[in-house]
Tab-separated table of C-alpha atoms in Angstrom:
chain	number	residue	atom	x	y	z
A	99	UNK	CA	149.334	-6.563	93.853
A	100	UNK	CA	152.351	-4.213	93.020
A	101	UNK	CA	152.202	-5.372	89.886
A	102	UNK	CA	148.458	-4.447	89.507
A	103	UNK	CA	149.606	-1.196	90.972
A	104	UNK	CA	152.209	-0.511	88.387
A	105	UNK	CA	150.022	-1.709	85.837
A	106	UNK	CA	147.419	1.079	87.029
A	107	UNK	CA	149.742	3.833	87.356
A	108	UNK	CA	151.157	3.257	83.335
A	109	UNK	CA	147.520	3.497	82.475
A	110	UNK	CA	147.311	6.713	84.430
A	111	UNK	CA	149.696	7.506	82.848
A	112	UNK	CA	149.542	7.230	79.719
A	113	UNK	CA	145.696	8.841	79.824
A	114	UNK	CA	147.701	11.400	80.834
A	115	UNK	CA	149.888	11.838	78.507
A	116	UNK	CA	147.067	11.430	75.210
A	117	UNK	CA	145.396	14.191	77.137
A	118	UNK	CA	148.169	16.430	77.380
A	119	UNK	CA	148.844	15.850	74.019
A	120	UNK	CA	145.553	16.636	73.118
A	121	UNK	CA	145.135	20.054	74.646
A	122	UNK	CA	148.789	20.964	72.810
A	123	UNK	CA	148.135	23.410	70.213
A	124	UNK	CA	144.519	23.936	71.281
A	125	UNK	CA	143.126	27.454	72.509
A	126	UNK	CA	139.840	29.445	73.435
A	127	UNK	CA	139.094	32.734	71.989
A	128	UNK	CA	138.352	33.989	75.359
A	129	UNK	CA	142.239	33.982	75.869
A	130	UNK	CA	143.903	36.664	75.302
A	131	UNK	CA	147.669	34.848	75.328
A	132	UNK	CA	148.845	32.101	72.787
A	133	UNK	CA	152.177	30.103	73.205
A	134	UNK	CA	152.299	27.659	70.325
A	135	UNK	CA	154.409	25.056	70.032
A	136	UNK	CA	156.089	24.662	66.339
A	137	UNK	CA	157.937	21.946	64.399
A	138	UNK	CA	160.849	22.379	61.929
A	139	UNK	CA	160.687	21.813	58.388
A	140	UNK	CA	163.473	21.130	55.891
A	141	UNK	CA	163.693	23.934	53.290
A	142	UNK	CA	161.979	27.379	52.626
A	143	UNK	CA	158.150	25.939	52.198
A	144	UNK	CA	156.412	29.006	50.817
A	145	UNK	CA	158.794	31.701	51.962
A	146	UNK	CA	161.796	32.699	49.818
A	147	UNK	CA	165.187	31.723	51.012
A	148	UNK	CA	169.022	33.376	51.132
A	149	UNK	CA	172.319	32.064	51.873
A	150	UNK	CA	175.713	33.571	52.054
A	151	UNK	CA	179.556	32.904	51.895
A	152	UNK	CA	181.348	31.008	53.450
A	153	UNK	CA	185.154	31.722	54.031
A	154	UNK	CA	188.069	28.639	53.780
A	155	UNK	CA	191.537	28.435	55.418
A	156	UNK	CA	194.622	26.719	54.521
A	157	UNK	CA	195.614	26.109	58.662
A	158	UNK	CA	193.435	24.227	61.035
A	159	UNK	CA	191.444	27.407	62.515
A	160	UNK	CA	189.817	24.386	64.545
A	161	UNK	CA	189.858	24.746	68.059
A	162	UNK	CA	190.209	20.700	67.920
A	163	UNK	CA	192.387	18.386	65.852
A	164	UNK	CA	189.722	17.118	64.115
A	165	UNK	CA	189.859	13.281	62.095
A	166	UNK	CA	190.207	13.747	58.708
A	167	UNK	CA	189.142	11.197	55.509
A	168	UNK	CA	192.599	9.558	54.143
A	169	UNK	CA	192.102	10.183	50.551
A	170	UNK	CA	191.656	13.635	50.843
A	171	UNK	CA	194.155	16.301	49.040
A	172	UNK	CA	194.502	19.918	50.285
A	173	UNK	CA	191.899	20.216	52.475
A	174	UNK	CA	190.583	23.391	53.422
A	175	UNK	CA	188.969	24.452	56.879
A	176	UNK	CA	185.693	26.674	57.586
A	177	UNK	CA	183.329	27.307	60.553
A	178	UNK	CA	179.781	28.250	60.071
A	179	UNK	CA	178.337	30.166	63.779
A	180	UNK	CA	175.154	29.231	64.316
A	181	UNK	CA	174.741	32.141	67.097
A	182	UNK	CA	176.375	35.505	66.243
A	183	UNK	CA	175.023	37.039	69.695
A	184	UNK	CA	176.317	33.891	72.334
A	185	UNK	CA	179.701	34.538	74.107
A	186	UNK	CA	179.884	30.517	73.172
A	187	UNK	CA	181.146	30.658	69.779
A	188	UNK	CA	179.383	27.464	68.599
A	189	UNK	CA	179.460	26.155	64.913
A	190	UNK	CA	178.871	23.357	62.289
A	191	UNK	CA	182.221	22.928	61.000
A	192	UNK	CA	183.364	21.648	57.318
A	193	UNK	CA	186.051	20.824	55.116
A	194	UNK	CA	186.892	21.114	51.613
A	195	UNK	CA	189.194	19.153	49.664
A	196	UNK	CA	190.219	17.150	46.549
A	197	UNK	CA	189.534	13.256	45.527
A	198	UNK	CA	191.241	12.012	41.983
A	199	UNK	CA	191.306	15.750	41.165
A	200	UNK	CA	187.296	16.595	41.834
A	201	UNK	CA	186.422	19.559	44.281
A	202	UNK	CA	184.346	17.725	47.461
A	203	UNK	CA	183.391	19.032	50.659
A	204	UNK	CA	182.540	17.064	54.269
A	205	UNK	CA	180.043	18.650	56.702
A	206	UNK	CA	180.175	17.264	60.824
A	207	UNK	CA	176.730	16.152	60.422
A	208	UNK	CA	176.682	14.681	63.938
A	209	UNK	CA	179.097	16.846	66.257
A	210	UNK	CA	181.278	14.738	66.715
A	211	UNK	CA	184.915	15.997	65.722
A	212	UNK	CA	185.672	13.458	63.306
A	213	UNK	CA	185.067	14.033	59.285
A	214	UNK	CA	185.067	10.072	58.642
A	215	UNK	CA	181.863	9.090	59.624
A	216	UNK	CA	180.134	11.823	57.324
A	217	UNK	CA	179.228	12.038	54.111
A	218	UNK	CA	181.423	13.042	51.001
A	219	UNK	CA	179.743	15.128	48.795
A	220	UNK	CA	180.472	16.952	45.416
A	221	UNK	CA	181.322	20.574	45.239
A	222	UNK	CA	178.579	21.907	42.488
A	223	UNK	CA	176.343	24.439	41.862
A	224	UNK	CA	174.129	25.130	44.087
A	225	UNK	CA	170.106	24.474	43.349
A	226	UNK	CA	167.752	26.402	45.301
A	227	UNK	CA	164.524	24.503	44.700
A	228	UNK	CA	166.342	21.160	44.657
A	229	UNK	CA	164.474	18.912	48.163
A	230	UNK	CA	167.453	16.311	47.887
A	231	UNK	CA	170.485	18.446	48.790
A	232	UNK	CA	169.636	19.332	52.342
A	233	UNK	CA	172.487	18.326	54.981
A	234	UNK	CA	170.947	17.584	58.195
A	235	UNK	CA	173.855	18.648	60.602
A	236	UNK	CA	173.499	18.535	64.870
A	237	UNK	CA	175.067	21.532	66.538
A	238	UNK	CA	175.697	22.805	69.904
A	239	UNK	CA	173.830	26.145	71.321
A	240	UNK	CA	172.733	28.262	73.958
A	241	UNK	CA	169.445	28.858	75.306
A	242	UNK	CA	168.245	30.115	78.991
A	243	UNK	CA	172.064	30.076	80.311
A	244	UNK	CA	172.469	26.460	79.115
A	245	UNK	CA	174.272	24.660	76.421
A	246	UNK	CA	171.996	22.191	74.722
A	247	UNK	CA	172.157	20.135	71.185
A	248	UNK	CA	169.630	21.156	68.268
A	249	UNK	CA	169.491	20.510	64.692
A	250	UNK	CA	169.003	21.807	61.363
A	251	UNK	CA	169.325	21.634	57.702
A	252	UNK	CA	172.085	23.142	55.266
A	253	UNK	CA	172.105	23.769	51.517
A	254	UNK	CA	175.365	23.901	50.664
A	255	UNK	CA	177.263	24.881	46.451
A	256	UNK	CA	178.600	27.431	44.375
A	257	UNK	CA	177.523	30.655	42.477
A	258	UNK	CA	180.219	32.686	40.756
A	259	UNK	CA	183.311	30.681	42.571
A	260	UNK	CA	182.055	31.640	45.920
A	261	UNK	CA	181.313	28.957	48.363
A	262	UNK	CA	177.820	29.168	49.747
A	263	UNK	CA	176.360	28.188	52.957
A	264	UNK	CA	173.168	28.579	54.992
A	265	UNK	CA	170.851	27.229	57.496
A	266	UNK	CA	167.764	25.934	55.383
A	267	UNK	CA	164.800	25.227	57.280
A	268	UNK	CA	161.062	27.122	58.042
A	269	UNK	CA	158.915	26.367	61.233
A	270	UNK	CA	155.468	25.209	61.214
A	271	UNK	CA	152.476	25.506	63.696
A	272	UNK	CA	149.167	23.929	63.922
A	273	UNK	CA	146.568	24.817	66.017
A	274	UNK	CA	143.324	24.997	67.094
A	275	UNK	CA	141.149	27.901	68.431
A	276	UNK	CA	137.626	26.943	69.127
A	277	UNK	CA	137.693	23.885	66.872
A	278	UNK	CA	138.921	25.884	63.510
A	279	UNK	CA	142.139	24.853	62.729
A	280	UNK	CA	144.794	26.866	61.350
A	281	UNK	CA	148.259	26.854	60.354
A	282	UNK	CA	151.448	29.210	59.983
A	283	UNK	CA	154.737	29.159	58.460
A	284	UNK	CA	157.554	31.040	59.938
A	285	UNK	CA	161.143	31.956	58.652
A	286	UNK	CA	164.342	33.643	60.016
A	287	UNK	CA	165.473	35.672	57.647
A	288	UNK	CA	169.027	35.245	58.240
A	289	UNK	CA	170.025	32.696	56.973
A	290	UNK	CA	173.829	32.330	58.452
A	291	UNK	CA	172.239	32.583	61.603
A	292	UNK	CA	170.635	29.342	63.353
A	293	UNK	CA	168.325	31.215	65.951
A	294	UNK	CA	165.403	32.980	65.592
A	295	UNK	CA	163.886	36.592	66.578
A	296	UNK	CA	163.698	40.134	65.500
A	297	UNK	CA	164.580	38.736	61.775
A	298	UNK	CA	161.556	36.454	61.744
A	299	UNK	CA	158.666	36.754	58.902
A	300	UNK	CA	155.607	34.637	59.123
A	301	UNK	CA	152.733	34.101	57.589
A	302	UNK	CA	149.261	31.833	57.430
A	303	UNK	CA	149.387	29.451	55.160
A	304	UNK	CA	145.403	27.930	56.227
A	305	UNK	CA	142.695	29.101	58.356
A	306	UNK	CA	140.504	26.555	58.634
A	307	UNK	CA	139.114	26.882	54.934
A	308	UNK	CA	141.843	28.543	52.685
A	309	UNK	CA	144.860	26.415	52.044
A	310	UNK	CA	147.962	28.717	50.459
A	311	UNK	CA	150.274	26.976	47.664
A	312	UNK	CA	152.233	30.566	47.059
A	313	UNK	CA	152.895	33.658	49.355
A	314	UNK	CA	151.993	37.360	48.262
A	315	UNK	CA	154.668	39.940	50.193
A	316	UNK	CA	151.447	41.829	51.737
A	317	UNK	CA	150.764	38.475	53.648
A	318	UNK	CA	153.845	38.066	54.978
A	319	UNK	CA	154.116	39.946	58.813
A	320	UNK	CA	157.087	40.313	61.260
A	321	UNK	CA	157.377	40.229	65.235
A	322	UNK	CA	154.834	43.078	66.292
A	323	UNK	CA	152.846	42.697	63.699
A	324	UNK	CA	149.115	40.892	63.394
A	325	UNK	CA	147.565	37.560	62.434
A	326	UNK	CA	143.814	37.345	61.961
A	327	UNK	CA	142.260	34.624	63.501
A	328	UNK	CA	138.573	34.195	63.466
A	329	UNK	CA	137.583	38.025	63.779
A	330	UNK	CA	139.729	38.860	65.861
A	331	UNK	CA	143.131	40.165	65.729
A	332	UNK	CA	146.734	38.426	67.613
A	333	UNK	CA	149.927	40.186	67.692
A	334	UNK	CA	153.079	38.383	66.942
A	335	UNK	CA	154.420	39.202	69.895
A	336	UNK	CA	157.730	37.033	70.188
A	337	UNK	CA	159.061	33.989	69.356
A	338	UNK	CA	161.720	31.986	71.134
A	339	UNK	CA	165.340	31.572	70.102
A	340	UNK	CA	165.730	28.178	69.131
A	341	UNK	CA	162.016	28.953	67.191
A	342	UNK	CA	159.970	26.422	69.031
A	343	UNK	CA	157.428	28.329	71.057
A	344	UNK	CA	155.956	31.115	69.591
A	345	UNK	CA	153.760	33.303	71.402
A	346	UNK	CA	150.640	35.330	69.984
A	347	UNK	CA	148.371	38.147	72.350
A	348	UNK	CA	144.845	39.238	71.239
A	349	UNK	CA	145.050	43.066	70.596
A	350	UNK	CA	141.764	44.952	70.996
A	351	UNK	CA	141.860	47.980	69.009
A	352	UNK	CA	143.776	47.023	65.724
A	353	UNK	CA	142.457	49.967	63.832
A	354	UNK	CA	144.355	52.418	65.600
A	355	UNK	CA	147.824	50.886	65.011
A	356	UNK	CA	150.535	52.690	63.228
A	357	UNK	CA	152.772	50.582	61.017
A	358	UNK	CA	153.319	49.030	57.199
A	359	UNK	CA	150.752	46.261	57.584
A	360	UNK	CA	147.819	46.153	55.065
A	361	UNK	CA	144.979	47.386	57.234
A	362	UNK	CA	147.245	49.795	59.856
A	363	UNK	CA	147.430	53.535	59.681
A	364	UNK	CA	150.449	54.357	57.846
A	365	UNK	CA	153.404	56.391	59.667
A	366	UNK	CA	153.930	59.647	58.389
A	367	UNK	CA	157.458	60.512	57.083
A	368	UNK	CA	159.344	63.410	56.469
A	369	UNK	CA	162.230	63.482	53.988
A	370	UNK	CA	163.967	65.309	51.352
A	371	UNK	CA	164.310	64.326	47.719
A	372	UNK	CA	167.607	64.134	45.916
A	373	UNK	CA	166.339	67.204	44.326
A	374	UNK	CA	166.301	69.136	47.790
A	375	UNK	CA	162.321	69.255	47.633
A	376	UNK	CA	160.954	68.643	51.538
A	377	UNK	CA	158.457	66.214	51.370
A	378	UNK	CA	156.062	66.056	54.265
A	379	UNK	CA	153.250	62.624	53.974
A	380	UNK	CA	150.876	65.293	55.896
A	381	UNK	CA	150.821	67.895	52.752
A	382	UNK	CA	150.459	64.801	50.321
A	383	UNK	CA	146.903	63.161	51.527
A	384	UNK	CA	145.283	64.974	48.505
A	385	UNK	CA	145.764	61.616	46.431
A	386	UNK	CA	146.835	58.192	46.903
A	387	UNK	CA	150.874	57.789	47.997
A	388	UNK	CA	153.038	55.182	46.636
A	389	UNK	CA	156.216	54.426	48.507
A	390	UNK	CA	158.098	52.074	46.334
A	391	UNK	CA	161.342	50.609	47.150
A	392	UNK	CA	164.042	50.137	44.812
A	393	UNK	CA	167.724	48.619	44.955
A	394	UNK	CA	169.318	50.109	41.894
A	395	UNK	CA	172.412	50.786	44.170
A	396	UNK	CA	173.289	47.170	44.022
A	397	UNK	CA	173.224	47.215	40.040
A	398	UNK	CA	169.202	46.372	39.783
A	399	UNK	CA	168.003	48.792	37.507
A	400	UNK	CA	165.021	47.014	36.747
A	401	UNK	CA	163.271	48.287	40.672
A	402	UNK	CA	164.772	51.461	39.465
A	403	UNK	CA	163.102	51.190	36.209
A	404	UNK	CA	159.711	50.073	37.317
A	405	UNK	CA	159.016	53.651	39.402
A	406	UNK	CA	159.995	55.585	36.251
A	407	UNK	CA	157.364	53.490	34.536
A	408	UNK	CA	154.700	53.970	37.756
A	409	UNK	CA	155.574	57.436	38.131
A	410	UNK	CA	154.850	57.925	33.914
A	411	UNK	CA	152.101	55.319	34.301
A	412	UNK	CA	150.311	56.792	36.997
A	413	UNK	CA	151.868	60.024	38.220
A	414	UNK	CA	149.045	62.262	37.667
A	415	UNK	CA	146.755	60.278	39.531
A	416	UNK	CA	149.348	59.363	42.769
A	417	UNK	CA	152.348	60.565	44.360
A	418	UNK	CA	154.990	58.020	43.805
A	419	UNK	CA	158.154	58.653	46.388
A	420	UNK	CA	161.012	55.957	45.104
A	421	UNK	CA	163.415	55.391	48.217
A	422	UNK	CA	166.849	53.870	47.259
A	423	UNK	CA	170.804	54.756	48.207
A	424	UNK	CA	173.435	56.655	45.638
A	425	UNK	CA	170.953	57.541	43.543
A	426	UNK	CA	171.484	59.042	40.538
A	427	UNK	CA	171.244	62.773	41.124
A	428	UNK	CA	169.893	63.282	37.093
A	429	UNK	CA	166.823	60.589	38.284
A	430	UNK	CA	163.423	61.830	36.818
A	431	UNK	CA	161.052	62.186	39.536
A	432	UNK	CA	160.722	62.229	43.508
A	433	UNK	CA	163.591	59.936	44.691
A	434	UNK	CA	164.768	60.054	48.449
A	435	UNK	CA	168.279	58.642	49.075
A	436	UNK	CA	167.624	56.734	52.130
A	437	UNK	CA	171.360	56.724	53.196
A	438	UNK	CA	170.913	60.556	54.025
A	439	UNK	CA	171.179	61.298	57.271
A	440	UNK	CA	168.245	63.464	57.174
A	441	UNK	CA	166.198	60.936	55.976
A	442	UNK	CA	166.861	58.617	58.432
A	443	UNK	CA	162.982	58.802	58.918
A	444	UNK	CA	161.457	57.165	56.388
A	445	UNK	CA	164.046	54.583	56.462
A	446	UNK	CA	163.047	53.129	59.417
A	447	UNK	CA	159.659	53.553	58.868
A	448	UNK	CA	159.584	52.306	55.138
A	449	UNK	CA	162.595	50.377	54.269
A	450	UNK	CA	163.901	48.937	57.120
A	451	UNK	CA	167.265	47.222	55.044
A	452	UNK	CA	169.953	48.180	52.740
A	453	UNK	CA	168.149	46.766	50.104
A	454	UNK	CA	164.312	46.330	49.666
A	455	UNK	CA	161.611	46.274	46.523
A	456	UNK	CA	158.818	46.703	48.686
A	457	UNK	CA	156.005	49.054	47.070
A	458	UNK	CA	153.350	50.565	50.105
A	459	UNK	CA	150.235	52.153	48.691
A	460	UNK	CA	148.286	54.633	51.234
A	461	UNK	CA	145.095	55.396	50.769
A	462	UNK	CA	143.476	59.111	51.188
A	463	UNK	CA	142.949	57.946	54.787
A	464	UNK	CA	146.215	57.678	55.636
A	465	UNK	CA	145.887	53.464	55.597
A	466	UNK	CA	148.129	50.996	53.668
A	467	UNK	CA	146.040	49.499	51.539
A	468	UNK	CA	148.104	47.648	49.041
A	469	UNK	CA	151.826	46.222	49.607
A	470	UNK	CA	153.973	44.339	46.602
A	471	UNK	CA	156.864	43.658	44.898
A	472	UNK	CA	157.904	47.061	43.139
A	473	UNK	CA	158.515	44.933	39.909
A	474	UNK	CA	154.796	43.510	40.078
A	475	UNK	CA	153.053	47.032	40.164
A	476	UNK	CA	151.320	46.486	36.884
A	477	UNK	CA	149.377	43.332	38.502
A	478	UNK	CA	148.161	45.093	41.657
A	479	UNK	CA	148.403	48.994	41.275
A	480	UNK	CA	145.632	49.729	38.886
A	481	UNK	CA	143.181	47.194	41.049
A	482	UNK	CA	144.132	48.848	44.076
A	483	UNK	CA	143.065	52.143	42.405
A	484	UNK	CA	140.301	50.952	40.771
A	485	UNK	CA	138.568	49.630	44.022
A	486	UNK	CA	139.557	52.896	46.264
A	487	UNK	CA	137.656	54.839	42.963
A	488	UNK	CA	134.634	52.388	43.141
A	489	UNK	CA	134.661	53.262	47.563
C-alpha cells in the first residue's frame, strides 16, 4: 500500500513539474505584466562586445594564500571584480607567469583558491570572434542579501601590450504570447561588471516569422524603452541583478512617449555651439533635424569627417547638429561640445556616454524616424529622406 501511495505521489509530482515547465514563459495578450525567465549563453551573440584592462601586481593581494603551479616563474596576481556596487568585493582571481620562458596565465575557474587544477593558457592576442577561447568560471556574488554561486565566461588576451579581460556572455529569452513565439537577446554593455541593470541592452531576435542574423543600432533598446509584440508595445521595465528574469509591462499610449527610440517623439533640446550660437530644436522644425554624434576626442577622425561629409551632402535639406567633446574651434558647421556645462541638456538626451557615434533623424513632426551609426549615413539617410518626401 505504501509503495502504491509513493508511486502515485511521484506520478503526481512529475505531472505537476511538467505542467509548470509548460507554463514557463507562456503568456496571454490580456496580461499587462510579463516576467520572463532567461538563460545564459557564451559570447556576445549578435551584440557588440567590449572589454577592459586588467592590472597585475608582483605581491600577493589576494585575501588568502593560493595554491600555485610549481613550474611557473615570475608570478603576478590580479582580481577581476564581479560586482562594483556590492559591499562584498567578490572576484575572479587570475595569475600571470612564465613557463619555459613563455608567458602564460591561469584563471581560478572553479573558485577554490587553487590554481593547480585549472587550465594553463598561452597569453596571446585576443581574438574577438573566436568561439574557442571562452573561459567558463564560477564565482560568488551577492543577490537579495545573500551570497550565491554563479557562473559566466571570460575572454582574455593582449592588445597593444595590455592585458584585456572581460565577461563575455549574453542572455536569451524564448517566450510565447497567444501561441506566437518570440526570442529576445540581452547583453550588459559594462563587461567589467558581472551584473545586469541600467547598462543592459536588448533586442528582438525572432518574432515568430523573421529570425535576425544581424542587429542594427535602431533595433537595440535600453531599459524603459519598448518592444513591439503582436501590435502591442511592452516597456522593458526591469532586469534582475543576475539577469535571470526580465519584466515587460504593456504600454497603452506609446505614441505620446518622448525618447530616442525609433517611433517616439524626439526630446526637445537647447545647446550652445562652439561658435557661440544658441541652438533650440523648437525653431528648427522647418526641416528634418539630424543629431549626429562623433568621437573625435578619442582620436576617431572618421566619425568627425562623416558629419562634415553628411552636412556637405544634405546641409541645404536638413539641419545637421554634430555632438562631440573637445572639438576643434575651427571645425566648420554646427557643432556642440557636450562637455560644456550649459550643454548638459543635449548630452543627457542624445549622448549619455563619453563616446558615441549614434546618429538620430527627426522629422518635421518631431518624431524619431531613423537611427544609425554616423559612419553609415550614406546607406541610411538618403533612403529615410526619400521616404519622408513621399509622405
